[in-house]
Every structure is written in C-alpha cells, then in structure tokens.
Amino acid sequence: GVDRFCFYHLAYGGRGADIADADLDSTAKRAAVRRLCELTLAYHDRGEEIETLLVGNYADAAYLVEFAREKFGETHARRVYRYLAQNGGDPAGERVADIDYRGNVHLTQFWQGYSLGNVRDRSFDAIWEDDSNPLVEFLRTRSTHLSGKCAECRYQGICRGASRLRAVAATGDLTAPDPQCYLTPAEVHGDLPDEYDGEEVPSPAD
C-alpha cells in the first residue's frame, strides 16, 4: 500500500506561471485538503501507517489546527499549533535557498526568475547574508509588511503570509494576500488563547 503521499500546491513561478489559470480555486483547494486529512485519519484508524505531506501553501498549517479542533478538541488543536510553530511558516528568503546549475542563488526552487547573485562571483554566505537586497529584507521582516487578511490573521505565526511568489504573480503586490489562501473570515480573525504560545511541545505518544 501507499506509505507516503505528498500534495503540492501550484507555485506561480517557472512553468507553474504558465498554468496558473488552471489552478484550483480556493473552495476546491480547501475541499481537497480536507479530503486528504480525512483519508489520513481513515488510514490510521485502520492501523495503517501513512505520512501525508502538504507542500507549498502554509494556509494548510492554519487549516490543520482548525481541523484538529473540530475533530479532537482544543487541547489537540493547541498541540498541533505548537508543532507547526516550530516550523515557522513559509521559509522563502530565510531557511530555504536554491542554487541552480549555473551557480545562481534563488530564494527557493520556485523563484527561478529572480537571482540574488552567483556563487562563482561571491560566496554563498556573502550573498545570503546581504540584507541590502530589498526583497530579502522584505521576506525576513514580512510580518510588518503584509496587507489585507494576512496582516490581520491570527495564524500569521505558523503561515507568515504563505506564498509571496503567488501573491506577486497574481496581483503585482508583494504584500498582498496569497490568492490561494482558503481560510474563512472566522478562521482568520480573533485572538488565539495565550496557551498557544507556550514553548512546551508534548510527545506525540502523550
């Protein structure tokens, strides 16, 4: 049987930019993610081990907290949130980099249309630590720049505005919400309980 399933959201960069119009709308995207969550639970309920990965849209992180709250209650939702907080949300410009075969350094493997520099001209460290690049500075301080629902979202700590590449590709505005965020207004707004910020992360076996 299947022991690992990976669901990739479409990135609007490279060849993905050419088929952005074919992407699922946010309603269909949410339904697909929910179906994957339910199938994963069904596998585990039958005693089968499966690892399900959701890649490329950190709205999924927020949705997993909401799904856990619905299915298992607030205690489990808080536990899921704390695990996801350790991941830190979308990593572009901070914890992930891509170096192509020519030596060009990109923010991620999907930002192929933008190069920070070339490792044949400068060391990777020099390129990556150069905060004078306005795009790098934006991504590393994005929480102070996001607009719309992203600026107001209570899940910003585990999402960080999701894909800035999709935002700029769809709207021309780097600060705009990710067009593939499918969270409802009720899920976006409001404050999380203080306990969500705790550092202790219980064992999965607890």
Tab-separated table of C-alpha atoms in Angstrom:
chain	number	residue	atom	x	y	z
A	1	GLY	CA	0.000	0.000	0.000
A	2	VAL	CA	0.863	3.673	-0.031
A	3	ASP	CA	3.015	4.760	2.921
A	4	ARG	CA	3.720	8.368	1.897
A	5	PHE	CA	1.609	10.874	-0.038
A	6	CYS	CA	2.701	14.389	-0.984
A	7	PHE	CA	0.246	17.063	-2.159
A	8	TYR	CA	1.951	20.014	-3.854
A	9	HIS	CA	0.134	23.298	-4.304
A	10	LEU	CA	0.898	25.028	-7.593
A	11	ALA	CA	3.676	27.617	-7.365
A	12	TYR	CA	3.205	30.507	-9.793
A	13	GLY	CA	6.838	30.515	-10.876
A	14	GLY	CA	8.699	28.915	-13.763
A	15	ARG	CA	6.429	26.613	-15.739
A	16	GLY	CA	3.830	26.965	-12.989
A	17	ALA	CA	3.283	30.575	-14.024
A	18	ASP	CA	2.157	29.364	-17.449
A	19	ILE	CA	-0.640	27.245	-15.983
A	20	ALA	CA	-1.700	29.448	-13.060
A	21	ASP	CA	-5.123	29.879	-14.662
A	22	ALA	CA	-5.638	26.120	-14.366
A	23	ASP	CA	-5.097	26.130	-10.596
A	24	LEU	CA	-7.939	25.004	-8.355
A	25	ASP	CA	-9.972	27.810	-6.854
A	26	SER	CA	-9.811	28.291	-3.094
A	27	THR	CA	-13.049	26.357	-2.467
A	28	ALA	CA	-11.820	23.312	-4.378
A	29	LYS	CA	-8.388	23.616	-2.746
A	30	ARG	CA	-9.925	23.579	0.727
A	31	ALA	CA	-12.083	20.574	-0.164
A	32	ALA	CA	-9.028	18.690	-1.450
A	33	VAL	CA	-7.020	19.396	1.713
A	34	ARG	CA	-9.913	18.337	3.911
A	35	ARG	CA	-10.298	15.124	1.939
A	36	LEU	CA	-6.600	14.356	2.433
A	37	CYS	CA	-6.928	14.957	6.174
A	38	GLU	CA	-9.912	12.626	6.363
A	39	LEU	CA	-8.201	9.923	4.291
A	40	THR	CA	-5.117	10.132	6.512
A	41	LEU	CA	-7.254	9.667	9.617
A	42	ALA	CA	-9.032	6.731	7.986
A	43	TYR	CA	-5.693	5.052	7.219
A	44	HIS	CA	-4.536	5.411	10.809
A	45	ASP	CA	-7.902	4.257	12.168
A	46	ARG	CA	-7.380	1.031	10.203
A	47	GLY	CA	-3.955	0.615	11.769
A	48	GLU	CA	-2.090	1.541	8.582
A	49	GLU	CA	0.870	3.921	8.731
A	50	ILE	CA	0.900	6.742	6.204
A	51	GLU	CA	2.752	10.043	6.081
A	52	THR	CA	0.828	12.832	4.352
A	53	LEU	CA	2.666	15.992	3.308
A	54	LEU	CA	1.044	19.266	2.286
A	55	VAL	CA	3.570	21.421	0.428
A	56	GLY	CA	3.593	24.968	-0.883
A	57	ASN	CA	0.721	26.664	0.932
A	58	TYR	CA	1.086	27.483	4.610
A	59	ALA	CA	-2.625	28.205	4.886
A	60	ASP	CA	-2.635	24.424	5.285
A	61	ALA	CA	-0.921	24.854	8.657
A	62	ALA	CA	-3.758	27.023	9.918
A	63	TYR	CA	-6.315	24.626	8.482
A	64	LEU	CA	-4.712	21.678	10.285
A	65	VAL	CA	-5.199	23.498	13.588
A	66	GLU	CA	-8.848	24.154	12.727
A	67	PHE	CA	-9.312	20.537	11.625
A	68	ALA	CA	-7.735	19.231	14.832
A	69	ARG	CA	-10.012	21.469	16.899
A	70	GLU	CA	-13.076	20.190	15.052
A	71	LYS	CA	-12.135	16.517	15.294
A	72	PHE	CA	-10.293	16.255	18.611
A	73	GLY	CA	-10.888	19.407	20.649
A	74	GLU	CA	-8.920	22.409	21.831
A	75	THR	CA	-6.129	20.522	23.592
A	76	HIS	CA	-5.113	18.706	20.412
A	77	ALA	CA	-5.503	21.863	18.335
A	78	ARG	CA	-3.075	23.629	20.662
A	79	ARG	CA	-0.631	20.726	20.348
A	80	VAL	CA	-0.786	20.870	16.541
A	81	TYR	CA	-0.243	24.633	16.614
A	82	ARG	CA	2.873	24.289	18.758
A	83	TYR	CA	4.402	21.697	16.450
A	84	LEU	CA	3.740	23.906	13.443
A	85	ALA	CA	5.124	26.961	15.238
A	86	GLN	CA	8.475	25.171	15.431
A	87	ASN	CA	8.467	25.015	11.623
A	88	GLY	CA	7.942	28.773	11.440
A	89	GLY	CA	5.754	29.133	8.354
A	90	ASP	CA	6.818	29.905	4.799
A	91	PRO	CA	10.647	29.746	4.645
A	92	ALA	CA	11.372	31.719	1.454
A	93	GLY	CA	14.350	34.009	1.925
A	94	GLU	CA	15.181	32.648	5.363
A	95	ARG	CA	15.523	28.888	5.787
A	96	VAL	CA	15.487	27.653	2.196
A	97	ALA	CA	17.671	28.547	-0.778
A	98	ASP	CA	18.207	27.144	-4.249
A	99	ILE	CA	21.404	27.173	-6.301
A	100	ASP	CA	20.859	26.301	-9.950
A	101	TYR	CA	23.334	24.578	-12.256
A	102	ARG	CA	24.771	27.932	-13.341
A	103	GLY	CA	25.514	28.951	-9.751
A	104	ASN	CA	22.646	31.444	-9.428
A	105	VAL	CA	21.170	31.679	-5.939
A	106	HIS	CA	17.378	31.777	-5.725
A	107	LEU	CA	15.061	32.325	-2.767
A	108	THR	CA	13.531	28.870	-3.324
A	109	GLN	CA	13.472	26.356	-6.151
A	110	PHE	CA	10.318	28.089	-7.404
A	111	TRP	CA	11.742	31.654	-7.625
A	112	GLN	CA	13.791	30.865	-10.731
A	113	GLY	CA	13.046	34.232	-12.319
A	114	TYR	CA	14.959	36.126	-9.626
A	115	SER	CA	18.614	35.669	-8.689
A	116	LEU	CA	20.276	37.025	-5.554
A	117	GLY	CA	23.735	36.558	-7.053
A	118	ASN	CA	26.070	33.877	-8.302
A	119	VAL	CA	28.350	31.717	-6.184
A	120	ARG	CA	31.063	31.992	-8.847
A	121	ASP	CA	31.236	35.718	-8.129
A	122	ARG	CA	30.622	35.774	-4.355
A	123	SER	CA	30.432	33.137	-1.669
A	124	PHE	CA	27.014	31.799	-0.775
A	125	ASP	CA	27.382	33.237	2.741
A	126	ALA	CA	28.084	36.703	1.353
A	127	ILE	CA	25.060	36.517	-0.942
A	128	TRP	CA	22.681	35.060	1.636
A	129	GLU	CA	23.664	37.407	4.447
A	130	ASP	CA	23.403	40.546	2.286
A	131	ASP	CA	20.379	42.294	3.779
A	132	SER	CA	20.804	45.240	1.407
A	133	ASN	CA	18.677	43.348	-1.112
A	134	PRO	CA	15.163	44.825	-0.667
A	135	LEU	CA	13.384	41.560	-1.481
A	136	VAL	CA	15.420	39.619	1.060
A	137	GLU	CA	14.831	42.345	3.662
A	138	PHE	CA	11.097	42.214	2.948
A	139	LEU	CA	10.858	38.449	3.292
A	140	ARG	CA	12.812	38.420	6.546
A	141	THR	CA	10.608	41.134	8.066
A	142	ARG	CA	7.407	40.282	6.213
A	143	SER	CA	5.186	40.267	9.291
A	144	THR	CA	5.466	44.066	9.411
A	145	HIS	CA	4.645	44.476	5.703
A	146	LEU	CA	1.797	42.074	4.931
A	147	SER	CA	-1.544	43.591	3.977
A	148	GLY	CA	-5.192	42.554	3.861
A	149	LYS	CA	-6.257	39.335	5.535
A	150	CYS	CA	-2.618	38.261	6.030
A	151	ALA	CA	-1.920	41.318	8.193
A	152	GLU	CA	-4.973	40.546	10.331
A	153	CYS	CA	-4.633	36.761	10.509
A	154	ARG	CA	-4.278	35.096	13.884
A	155	TYR	CA	-2.318	32.283	12.233
A	156	GLN	CA	0.414	34.504	10.838
A	157	GLY	CA	2.933	32.900	13.214
A	158	ILE	CA	2.623	29.499	11.506
A	159	CYS	CA	1.940	30.736	7.970
A	160	ARG	CA	3.746	34.082	7.518
A	161	GLY	CA	1.631	35.096	4.550
A	162	ALA	CA	2.103	31.808	2.701
A	163	SER	CA	3.490	32.219	-0.834
A	164	ARG	CA	4.807	35.696	-1.629
A	165	LEU	CA	5.588	34.379	-5.115
A	166	ARG	CA	1.913	33.600	-5.742
A	167	ALA	CA	0.901	36.963	-4.302
A	168	VAL	CA	3.170	38.997	-6.564
A	169	ALA	CA	2.464	36.815	-9.610
A	170	ALA	CA	-1.303	37.190	-9.221
A	171	THR	CA	-1.526	40.824	-8.110
A	172	GLY	CA	1.822	42.519	-8.706
A	173	ASP	CA	1.896	43.339	-4.989
A	174	LEU	CA	4.406	41.529	-2.788
A	175	THR	CA	2.420	42.453	0.339
A	176	ALA	CA	-0.945	41.155	-0.905
A	177	PRO	CA	-2.629	38.032	0.476
A	178	ASP	CA	-1.769	34.733	-1.160
A	179	PRO	CA	-4.601	34.225	-3.682
A	180	GLN	CA	-4.761	30.549	-2.711
A	181	CYS	CA	-5.476	31.170	0.969
A	182	TYR	CA	-8.768	29.401	1.578
A	183	LEU	CA	-9.290	30.305	5.256
A	184	THR	CA	-12.669	31.789	6.140
A	185	PRO	CA	-13.025	35.217	7.806
A	186	ALA	CA	-13.980	33.463	11.055
A	187	GLU	CA	-10.768	31.420	10.943
A	188	VAL	CA	-8.609	34.438	10.124
A	189	HIS	CA	-9.871	36.849	12.757
A	190	GLY	CA	-9.725	36.737	16.516
A	191	ASP	CA	-7.032	36.009	19.038
A	192	LEU	CA	-5.580	32.636	19.899
A	193	PRO	CA	-5.618	31.601	23.566
A	194	ASP	CA	-2.448	32.505	25.453
A	195	GLU	CA	-1.625	28.814	25.922
A	196	TYR	CA	-0.873	28.539	22.194
A	197	ASP	CA	2.323	30.498	22.742
A	198	GLY	CA	3.763	28.056	25.265
A	199	GLU	CA	7.144	26.513	24.489
A	200	GLU	CA	6.423	23.021	25.749
A	201	VAL	CA	5.546	20.560	22.981
A	202	PRO	CA	4.046	17.301	24.272
A	203	SER	CA	5.229	13.972	22.914
A	204	PRO	CA	3.077	12.534	20.099
A	205	ALA	CA	2.644	9.480	22.326
A	206	ASP	CA	1.029	11.521	25.125
